[in-house]
PDB file of C-alpha atoms in Angstrom:
ATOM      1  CA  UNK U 439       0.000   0.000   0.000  1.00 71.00           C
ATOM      2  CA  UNK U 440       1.468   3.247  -1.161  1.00 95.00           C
ATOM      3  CA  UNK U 441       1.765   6.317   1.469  1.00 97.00           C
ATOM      4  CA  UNK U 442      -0.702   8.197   0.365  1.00 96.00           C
ATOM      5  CA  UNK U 443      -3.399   5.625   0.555  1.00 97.00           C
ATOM      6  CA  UNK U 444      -1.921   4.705   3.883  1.00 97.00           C
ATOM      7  CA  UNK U 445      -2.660   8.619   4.783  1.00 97.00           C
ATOM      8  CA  UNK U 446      -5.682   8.713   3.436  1.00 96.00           C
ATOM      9  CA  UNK U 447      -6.928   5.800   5.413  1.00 97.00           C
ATOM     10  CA  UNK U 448      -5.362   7.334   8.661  1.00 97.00           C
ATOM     11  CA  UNK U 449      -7.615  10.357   8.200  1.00 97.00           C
ATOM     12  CA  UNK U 450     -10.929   8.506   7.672  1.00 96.00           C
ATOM     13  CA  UNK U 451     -10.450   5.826  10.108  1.00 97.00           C
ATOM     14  CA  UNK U 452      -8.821   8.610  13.197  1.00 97.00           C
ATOM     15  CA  UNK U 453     -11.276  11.707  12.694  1.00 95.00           C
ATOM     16  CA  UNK U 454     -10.305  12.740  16.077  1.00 96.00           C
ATOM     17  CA  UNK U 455      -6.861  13.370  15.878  1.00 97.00           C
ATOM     18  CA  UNK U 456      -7.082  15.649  13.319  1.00 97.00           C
ATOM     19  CA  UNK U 457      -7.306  18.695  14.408  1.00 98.00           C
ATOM     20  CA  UNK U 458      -7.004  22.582  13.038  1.00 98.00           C
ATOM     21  CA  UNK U 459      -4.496  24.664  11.329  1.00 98.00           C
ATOM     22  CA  UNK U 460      -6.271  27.995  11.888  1.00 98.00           C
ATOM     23  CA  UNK U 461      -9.782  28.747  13.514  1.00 97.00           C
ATOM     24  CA  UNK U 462     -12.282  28.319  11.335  1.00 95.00           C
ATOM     25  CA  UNK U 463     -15.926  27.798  11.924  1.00 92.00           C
ATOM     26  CA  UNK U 464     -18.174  26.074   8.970  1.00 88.00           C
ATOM     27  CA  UNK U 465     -21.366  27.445   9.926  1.00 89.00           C
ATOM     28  CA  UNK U 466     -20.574  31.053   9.583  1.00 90.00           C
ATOM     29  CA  UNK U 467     -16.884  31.754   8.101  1.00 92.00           C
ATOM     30  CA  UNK U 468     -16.780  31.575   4.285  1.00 92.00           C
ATOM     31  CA  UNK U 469     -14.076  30.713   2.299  1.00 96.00           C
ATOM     32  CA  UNK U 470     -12.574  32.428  -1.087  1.00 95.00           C
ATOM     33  CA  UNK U 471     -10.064  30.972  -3.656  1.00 93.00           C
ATOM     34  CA  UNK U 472      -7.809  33.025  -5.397  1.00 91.00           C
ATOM     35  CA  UNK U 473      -6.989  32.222  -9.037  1.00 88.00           C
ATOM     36  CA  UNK U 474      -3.501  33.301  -9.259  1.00 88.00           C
ATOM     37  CA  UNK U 475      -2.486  31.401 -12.376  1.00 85.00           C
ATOM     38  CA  UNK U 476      -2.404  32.903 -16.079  1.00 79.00           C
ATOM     39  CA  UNK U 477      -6.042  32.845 -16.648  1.00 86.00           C
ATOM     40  CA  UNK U 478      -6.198  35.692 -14.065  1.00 88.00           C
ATOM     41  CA  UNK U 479      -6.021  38.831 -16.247  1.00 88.00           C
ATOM     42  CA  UNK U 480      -6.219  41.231 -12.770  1.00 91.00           C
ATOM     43  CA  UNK U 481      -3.123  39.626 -11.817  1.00 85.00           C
ATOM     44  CA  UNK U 482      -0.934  42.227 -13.806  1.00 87.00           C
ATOM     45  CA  UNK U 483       2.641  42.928 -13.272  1.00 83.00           C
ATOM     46  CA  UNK U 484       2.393  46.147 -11.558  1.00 88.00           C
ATOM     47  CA  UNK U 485       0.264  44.193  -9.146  1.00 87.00           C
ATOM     48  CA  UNK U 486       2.726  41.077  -8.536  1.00 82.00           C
ATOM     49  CA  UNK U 487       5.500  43.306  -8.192  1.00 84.00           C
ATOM     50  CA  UNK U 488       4.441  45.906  -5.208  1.00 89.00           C
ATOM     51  CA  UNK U 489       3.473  44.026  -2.184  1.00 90.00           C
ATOM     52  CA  UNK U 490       1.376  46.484  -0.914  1.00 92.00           C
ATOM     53  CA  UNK U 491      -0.784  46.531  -4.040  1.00 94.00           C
ATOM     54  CA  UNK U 492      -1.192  42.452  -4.247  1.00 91.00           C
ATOM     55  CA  UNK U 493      -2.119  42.650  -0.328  1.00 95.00           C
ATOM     56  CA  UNK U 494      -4.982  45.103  -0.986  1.00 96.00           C
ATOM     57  CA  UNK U 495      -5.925  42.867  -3.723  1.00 94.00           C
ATOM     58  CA  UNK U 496      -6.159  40.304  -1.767  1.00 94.00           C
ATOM     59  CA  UNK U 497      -8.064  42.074   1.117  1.00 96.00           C
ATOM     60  CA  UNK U 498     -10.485  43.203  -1.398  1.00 95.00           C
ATOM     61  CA  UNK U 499     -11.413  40.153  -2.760  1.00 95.00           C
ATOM     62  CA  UNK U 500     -11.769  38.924   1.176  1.00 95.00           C
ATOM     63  CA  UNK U 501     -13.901  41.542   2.294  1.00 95.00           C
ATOM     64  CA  UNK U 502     -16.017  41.934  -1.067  1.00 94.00           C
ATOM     65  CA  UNK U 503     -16.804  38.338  -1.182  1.00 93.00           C
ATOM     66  CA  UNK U 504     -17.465  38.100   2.771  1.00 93.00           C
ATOM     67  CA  UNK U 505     -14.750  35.736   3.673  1.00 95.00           C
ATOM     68  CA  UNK U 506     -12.588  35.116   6.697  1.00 94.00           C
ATOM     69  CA  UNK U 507      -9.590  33.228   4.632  1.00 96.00           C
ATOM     70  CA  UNK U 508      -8.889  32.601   1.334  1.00 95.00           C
ATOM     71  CA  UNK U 509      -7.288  29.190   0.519  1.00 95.00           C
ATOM     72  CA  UNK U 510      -6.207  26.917  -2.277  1.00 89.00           C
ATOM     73  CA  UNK U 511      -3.292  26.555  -4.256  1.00 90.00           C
ATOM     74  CA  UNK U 512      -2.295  22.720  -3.916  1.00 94.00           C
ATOM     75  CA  UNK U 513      -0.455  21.878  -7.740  1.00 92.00           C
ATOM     76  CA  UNK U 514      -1.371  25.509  -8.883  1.00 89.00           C
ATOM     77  CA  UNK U 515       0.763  26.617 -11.889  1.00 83.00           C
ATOM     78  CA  UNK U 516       1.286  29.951 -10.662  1.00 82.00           C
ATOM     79  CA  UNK U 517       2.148  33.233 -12.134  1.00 71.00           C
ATOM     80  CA  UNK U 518       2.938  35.197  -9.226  1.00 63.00           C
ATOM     81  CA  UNK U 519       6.340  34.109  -9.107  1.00 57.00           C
ATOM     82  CA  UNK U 520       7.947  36.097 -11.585  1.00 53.00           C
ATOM     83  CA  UNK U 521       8.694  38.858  -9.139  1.00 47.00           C
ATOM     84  CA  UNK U 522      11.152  37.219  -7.524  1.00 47.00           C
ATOM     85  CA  UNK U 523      14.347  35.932  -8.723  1.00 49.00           C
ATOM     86  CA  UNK U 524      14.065  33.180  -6.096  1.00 48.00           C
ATOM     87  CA  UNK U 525      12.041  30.861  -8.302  1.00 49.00           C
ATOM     88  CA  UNK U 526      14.300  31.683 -11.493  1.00 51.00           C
ATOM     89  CA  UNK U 527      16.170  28.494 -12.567  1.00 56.00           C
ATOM     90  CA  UNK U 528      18.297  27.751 -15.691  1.00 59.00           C
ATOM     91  CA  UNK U 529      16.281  25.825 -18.251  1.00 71.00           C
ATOM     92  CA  UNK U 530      12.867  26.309 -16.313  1.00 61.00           C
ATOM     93  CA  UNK U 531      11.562  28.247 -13.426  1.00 74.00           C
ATOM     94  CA  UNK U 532       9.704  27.019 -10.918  1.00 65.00           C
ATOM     95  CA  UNK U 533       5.542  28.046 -10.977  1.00 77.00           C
ATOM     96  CA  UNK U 534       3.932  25.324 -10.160  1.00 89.00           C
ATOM     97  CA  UNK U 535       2.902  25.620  -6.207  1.00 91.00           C
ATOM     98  CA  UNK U 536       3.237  22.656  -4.007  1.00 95.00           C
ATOM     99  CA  UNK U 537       1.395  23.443  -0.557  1.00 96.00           C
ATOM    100  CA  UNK U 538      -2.292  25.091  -0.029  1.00 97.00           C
ATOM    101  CA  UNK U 539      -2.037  28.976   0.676  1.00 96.00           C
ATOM    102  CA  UNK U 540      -4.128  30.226   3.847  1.00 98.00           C
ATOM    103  CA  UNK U 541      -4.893  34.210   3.177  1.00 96.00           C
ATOM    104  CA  UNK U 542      -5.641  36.005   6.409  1.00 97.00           C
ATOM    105  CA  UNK U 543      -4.853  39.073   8.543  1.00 96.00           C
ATOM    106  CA  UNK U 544      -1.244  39.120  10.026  1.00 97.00           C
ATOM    107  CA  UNK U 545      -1.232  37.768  13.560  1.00 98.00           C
ATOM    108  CA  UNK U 546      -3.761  35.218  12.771  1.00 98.00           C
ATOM    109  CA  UNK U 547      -3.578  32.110  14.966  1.00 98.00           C
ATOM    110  CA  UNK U 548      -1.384  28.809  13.472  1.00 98.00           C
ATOM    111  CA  UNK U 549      -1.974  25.343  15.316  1.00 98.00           C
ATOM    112  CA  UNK U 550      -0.844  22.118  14.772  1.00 98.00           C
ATOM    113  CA  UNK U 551      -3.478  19.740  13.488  1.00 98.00           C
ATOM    114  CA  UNK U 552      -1.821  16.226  14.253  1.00 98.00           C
ATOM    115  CA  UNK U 553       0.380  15.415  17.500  1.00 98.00           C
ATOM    116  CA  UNK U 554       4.235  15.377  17.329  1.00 98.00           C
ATOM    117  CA  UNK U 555       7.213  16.769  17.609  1.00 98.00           C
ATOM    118  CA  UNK U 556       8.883  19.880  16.315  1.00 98.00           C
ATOM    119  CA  UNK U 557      11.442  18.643  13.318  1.00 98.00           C
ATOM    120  CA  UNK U 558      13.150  22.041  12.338  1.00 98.00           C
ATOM    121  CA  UNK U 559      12.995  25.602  11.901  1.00 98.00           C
ATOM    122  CA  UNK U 560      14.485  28.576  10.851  1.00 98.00           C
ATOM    123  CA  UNK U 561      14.208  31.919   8.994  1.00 98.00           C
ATOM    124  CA  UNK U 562      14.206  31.710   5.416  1.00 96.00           C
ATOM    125  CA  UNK U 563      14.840  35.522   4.834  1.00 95.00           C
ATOM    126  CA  UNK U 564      15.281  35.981   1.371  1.00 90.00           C
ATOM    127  CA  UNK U 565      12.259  38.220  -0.936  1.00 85.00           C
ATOM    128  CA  UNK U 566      10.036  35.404  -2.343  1.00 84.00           C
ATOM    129  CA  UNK U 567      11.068  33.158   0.527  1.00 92.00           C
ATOM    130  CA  UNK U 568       9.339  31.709   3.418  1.00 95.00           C
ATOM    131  CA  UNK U 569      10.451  33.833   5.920  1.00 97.00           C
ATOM    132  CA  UNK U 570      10.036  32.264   9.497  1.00 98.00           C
ATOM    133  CA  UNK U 571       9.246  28.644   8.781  1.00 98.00           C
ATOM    134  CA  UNK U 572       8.357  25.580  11.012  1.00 98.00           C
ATOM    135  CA  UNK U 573       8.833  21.999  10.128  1.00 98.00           C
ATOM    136  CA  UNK U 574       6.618  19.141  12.096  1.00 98.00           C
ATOM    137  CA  UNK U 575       7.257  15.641  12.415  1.00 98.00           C
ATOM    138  CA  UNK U 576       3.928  13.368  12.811  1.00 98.00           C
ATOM    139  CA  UNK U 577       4.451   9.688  13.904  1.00 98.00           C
ATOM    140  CA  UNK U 578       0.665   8.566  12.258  1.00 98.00           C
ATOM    141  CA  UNK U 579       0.293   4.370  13.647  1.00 96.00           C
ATOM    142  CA  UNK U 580       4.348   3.655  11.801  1.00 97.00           C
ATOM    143  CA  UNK U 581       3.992   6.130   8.794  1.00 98.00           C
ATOM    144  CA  UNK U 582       5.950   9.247   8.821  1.00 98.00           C
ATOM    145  CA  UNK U 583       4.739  12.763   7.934  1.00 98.00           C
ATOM    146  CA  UNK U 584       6.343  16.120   7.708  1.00 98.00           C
ATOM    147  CA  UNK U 585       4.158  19.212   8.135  1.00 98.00           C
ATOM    148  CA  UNK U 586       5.139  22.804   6.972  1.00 98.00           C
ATOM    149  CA  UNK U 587       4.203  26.016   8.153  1.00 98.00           C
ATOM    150  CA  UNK U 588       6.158  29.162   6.246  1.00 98.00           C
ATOM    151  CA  UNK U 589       5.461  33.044   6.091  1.00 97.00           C
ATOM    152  CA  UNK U 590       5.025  33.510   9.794  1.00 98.00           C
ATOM    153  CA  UNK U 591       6.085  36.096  12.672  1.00 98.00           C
ATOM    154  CA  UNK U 592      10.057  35.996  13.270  1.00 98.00           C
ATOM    155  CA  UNK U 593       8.500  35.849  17.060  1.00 98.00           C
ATOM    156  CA  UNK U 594       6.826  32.733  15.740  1.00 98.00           C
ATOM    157  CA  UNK U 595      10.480  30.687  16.144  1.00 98.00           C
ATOM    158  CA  UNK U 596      11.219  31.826  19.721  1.00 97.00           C
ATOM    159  CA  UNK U 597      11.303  29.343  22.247  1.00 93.00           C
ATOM    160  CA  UNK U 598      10.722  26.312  19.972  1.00 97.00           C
ATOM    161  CA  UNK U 599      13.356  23.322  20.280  1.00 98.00           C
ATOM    162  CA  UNK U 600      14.296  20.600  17.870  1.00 98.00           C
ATOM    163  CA  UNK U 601      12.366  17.462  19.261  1.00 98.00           C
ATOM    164  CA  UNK U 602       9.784  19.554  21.302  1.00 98.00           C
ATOM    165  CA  UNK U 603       6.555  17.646  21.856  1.00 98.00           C
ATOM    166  CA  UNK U 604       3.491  19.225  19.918  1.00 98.00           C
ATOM    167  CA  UNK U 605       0.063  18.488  20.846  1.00 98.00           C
ATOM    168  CA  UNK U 606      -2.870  18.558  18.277  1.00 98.00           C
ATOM    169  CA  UNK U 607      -4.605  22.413  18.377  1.00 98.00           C
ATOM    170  CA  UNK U 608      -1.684  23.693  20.127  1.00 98.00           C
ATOM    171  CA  UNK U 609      -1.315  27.102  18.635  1.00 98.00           C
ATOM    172  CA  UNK U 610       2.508  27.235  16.814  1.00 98.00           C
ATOM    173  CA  UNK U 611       2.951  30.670  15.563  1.00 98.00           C
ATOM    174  CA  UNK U 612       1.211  33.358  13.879  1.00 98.00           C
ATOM    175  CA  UNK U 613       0.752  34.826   9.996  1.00 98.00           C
ATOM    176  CA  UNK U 614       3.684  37.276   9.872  1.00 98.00           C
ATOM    177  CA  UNK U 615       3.746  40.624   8.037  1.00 97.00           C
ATOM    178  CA  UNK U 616       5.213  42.006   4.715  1.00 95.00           C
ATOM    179  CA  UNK U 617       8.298  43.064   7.002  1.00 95.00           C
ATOM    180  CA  UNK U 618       9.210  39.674   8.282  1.00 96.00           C
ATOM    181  CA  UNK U 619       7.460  37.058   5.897  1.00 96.00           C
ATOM    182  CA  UNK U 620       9.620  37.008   2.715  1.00 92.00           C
ATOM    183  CA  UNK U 621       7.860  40.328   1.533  1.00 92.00           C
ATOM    184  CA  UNK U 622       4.099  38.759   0.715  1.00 92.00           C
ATOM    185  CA  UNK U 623       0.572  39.775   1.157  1.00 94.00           C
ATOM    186  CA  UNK U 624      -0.125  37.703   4.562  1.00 97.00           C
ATOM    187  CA  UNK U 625      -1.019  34.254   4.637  1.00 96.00           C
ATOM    188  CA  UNK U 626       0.150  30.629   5.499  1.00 98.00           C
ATOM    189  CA  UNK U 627       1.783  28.057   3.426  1.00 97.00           C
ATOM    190  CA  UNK U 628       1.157  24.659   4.712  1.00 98.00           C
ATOM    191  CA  UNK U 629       2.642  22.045   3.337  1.00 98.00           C
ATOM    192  CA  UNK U 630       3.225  18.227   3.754  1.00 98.00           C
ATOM    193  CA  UNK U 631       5.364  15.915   2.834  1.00 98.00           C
ATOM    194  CA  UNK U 632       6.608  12.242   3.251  1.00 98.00           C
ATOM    195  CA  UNK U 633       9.897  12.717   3.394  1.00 98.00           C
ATOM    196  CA  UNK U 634      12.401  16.113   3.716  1.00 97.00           C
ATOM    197  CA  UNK U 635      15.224  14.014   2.019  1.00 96.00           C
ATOM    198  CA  UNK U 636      17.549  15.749   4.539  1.00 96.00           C
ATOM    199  CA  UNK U 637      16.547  18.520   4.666  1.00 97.00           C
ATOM    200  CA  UNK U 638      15.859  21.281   8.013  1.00 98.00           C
ATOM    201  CA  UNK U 639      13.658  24.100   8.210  1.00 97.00           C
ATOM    202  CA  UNK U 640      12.900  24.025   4.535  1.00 97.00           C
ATOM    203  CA  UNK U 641      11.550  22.543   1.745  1.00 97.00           C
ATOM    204  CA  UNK U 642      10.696  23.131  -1.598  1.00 95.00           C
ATOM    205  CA  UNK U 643       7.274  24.717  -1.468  1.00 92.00           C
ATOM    206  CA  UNK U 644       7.098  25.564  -5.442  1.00 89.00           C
ATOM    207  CA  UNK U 645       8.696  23.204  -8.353  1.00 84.00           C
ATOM    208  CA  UNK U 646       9.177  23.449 -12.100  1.00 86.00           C
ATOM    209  CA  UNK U 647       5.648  22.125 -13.657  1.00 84.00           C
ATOM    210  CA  UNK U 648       7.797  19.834 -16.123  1.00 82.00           C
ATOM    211  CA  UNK U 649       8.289  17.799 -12.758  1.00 89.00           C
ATOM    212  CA  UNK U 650       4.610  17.781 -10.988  1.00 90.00           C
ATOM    213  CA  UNK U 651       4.346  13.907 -11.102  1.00 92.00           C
ATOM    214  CA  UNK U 652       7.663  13.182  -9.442  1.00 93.00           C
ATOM    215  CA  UNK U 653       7.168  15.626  -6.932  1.00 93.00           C
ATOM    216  CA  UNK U 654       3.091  14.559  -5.953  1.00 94.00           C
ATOM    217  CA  UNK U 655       4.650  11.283  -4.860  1.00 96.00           C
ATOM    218  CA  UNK U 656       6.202  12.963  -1.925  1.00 97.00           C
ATOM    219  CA  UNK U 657       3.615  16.049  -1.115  1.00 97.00           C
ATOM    220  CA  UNK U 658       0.201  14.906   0.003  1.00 97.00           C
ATOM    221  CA  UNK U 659      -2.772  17.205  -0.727  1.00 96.00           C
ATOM    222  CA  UNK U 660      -2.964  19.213   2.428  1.00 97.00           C
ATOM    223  CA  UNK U 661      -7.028  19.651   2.347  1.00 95.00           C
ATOM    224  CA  UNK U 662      -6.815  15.795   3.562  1.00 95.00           C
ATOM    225  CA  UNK U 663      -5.718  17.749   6.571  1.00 97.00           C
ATOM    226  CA  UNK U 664      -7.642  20.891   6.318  1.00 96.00           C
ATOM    227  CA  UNK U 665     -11.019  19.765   5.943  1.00 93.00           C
ATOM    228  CA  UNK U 666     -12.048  22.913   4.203  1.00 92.00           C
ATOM    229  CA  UNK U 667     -15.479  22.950   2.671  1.00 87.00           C
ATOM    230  CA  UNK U 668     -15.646  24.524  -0.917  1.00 79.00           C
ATOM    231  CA  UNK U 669     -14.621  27.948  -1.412  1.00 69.00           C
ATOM    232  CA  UNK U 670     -17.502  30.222  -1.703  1.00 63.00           C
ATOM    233  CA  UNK U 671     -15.891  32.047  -4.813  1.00 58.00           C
ATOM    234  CA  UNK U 672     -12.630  32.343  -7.074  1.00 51.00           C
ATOM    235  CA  UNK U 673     -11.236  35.075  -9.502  1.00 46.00           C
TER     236      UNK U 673
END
C-alpha cells in the first residue's frame, strides 16, 4: 500500500486526531479561492510586483466576497512568481505551487493539526522566501509525515526546540507581516510531505511544472488535513 493511501486511510479511520491549522468555523466563516495562475487577467505585473498593491488585492477580494480566509493553491501553476528571482532556474523556473495557501490578517492564529514533535525551523529571509518557517514531524500508527508552516512572525520561532513535543490544536505561531514574511501579502503556506530528504527548516514549497508527477509522490494534498469545505468564490 502506497503512502498516500496509507494517509488517506489514517484520516478517515482517526477523525479525532485531526485537528485545526487555523480557527475556522463552517457554519458562519466563508471561504474564497484566489486564481492566481495565467487565466487571471487582474493579476498584472504592476500588481505582482508591489506588495502592498497584491495585499490590498487580496483584502479586497476577502472583504467583497465576505470571507474570513482565502485558501487553495495545492499543484497551482502559478504566475505570481515572476517577481522574484528566487524561483528563477536555468532551463525552467519554478511556478507550479506545491502546498495550499491560507490568506488572512497578520497575527492570525497557526496550530498544529496532528500530535508530534517539532522537526526544524528557521528563517528563510530571502524576498520570495518563506520567511520564518516551522517543520513538524507526525508519527501517524508507523507512517511518517512532515508538516510545513512558512510566512510567519520571526516571534513565531522563539522558544521552539528541535524534538519539542506538539500536541494537536496547540497554537505554533502566527501569519507574519510584509516586514518579516519574505515580503508577501499575509497568509500561510502549509505544506506536507513524506519525506524532507535531509533537509531542516525548509523545503521546496514551489517546483518546475515539467516535474509535478515526481514531486506529488512525496507532497500529500494538504485539504486531507484541512477539511475545508468549498470555497464560496474564485477570480
Amino acid at each position: 500500500m502506497n503512502r498516500h493511501t496509507l494517509l488517506a486511510d489514517y484520516i478517515r479511520n482517526n477523525p479525532g486526531a485531526i485537528g485545526k491549522v487555523v480557527d475556522f468555523d463552517a457554519t458562519h466563516d466563508h471561504l474564497f479561492q484566489p486564481d492566481l495562475t495565467a487565466a487571471n487577467n487582474e493579476l498584472t505585473a504592476e500588481l505582482i510586483n508591489n506588495t502592498g498593491l497584491f495585499s490590498q488585492w487580496v483584502n479586497h477580494k476577502l472583504r467583497d466576497n465576505n470571507c474570513r480566509y482565502g485558501v487553495g493553491g495545492y499543484m497551482e501553476h502559478r504566475t505570481i512568481y515572476a517577481f522574484s528571482s528566487h524561483f528563477d532556474t536555468g532551463d525552467e523556473p519554478r511556478r507550479l505551487h506545491l502546498g495550499v495557501d491560507i490568506w488572512g490578517d497578520a497575527g492570525t492564529p497557526v496550530y498544529a493539526p496532528l500530535d508530534g514533535i517539532v522537526h526544524s525551523y528557521q528563517d528563510n529571509n530571502h524576498v520570495g522566501d518563506y520567511g520564518p518557517t516551522i517543520i513538524l514531524q507526525h508519527n501517524l500508527n508507523g507512517l511518517t509525515l512532515y508538516s510545513l508552516y512558512g510566512h510567519l512572525t520571526r516571534e513565531s520561532l522563539h522558544n521552539l526546540s528541535v524534538g519539542m513535543p506538539i500536541s494537536r490544536n496547540r497554537q505554533i505561531a502566527a501569519l507574519g507581516n510584509i516586514d518579516e514574511n519574505g515580503q508577501w501579502p499575509p497568509h500561510l503556506h502549509f505544506q506536507l510531505m513524506f519525506d524532507l530528504e535531509g533537509r531542516r527548516g525548509d523545503y521546496p514549497g514551489v517546483c518546475k511544472f515539467s516535474e509535478k508527477e515526481m514531486w506529488q509522490q512525496n507532497i500529500p494534498d494538504p485539504g486531507l488535513i484541512l477539511g475545508f469545505p468549498d470555497a464560496v468564490n474564485a477570480i
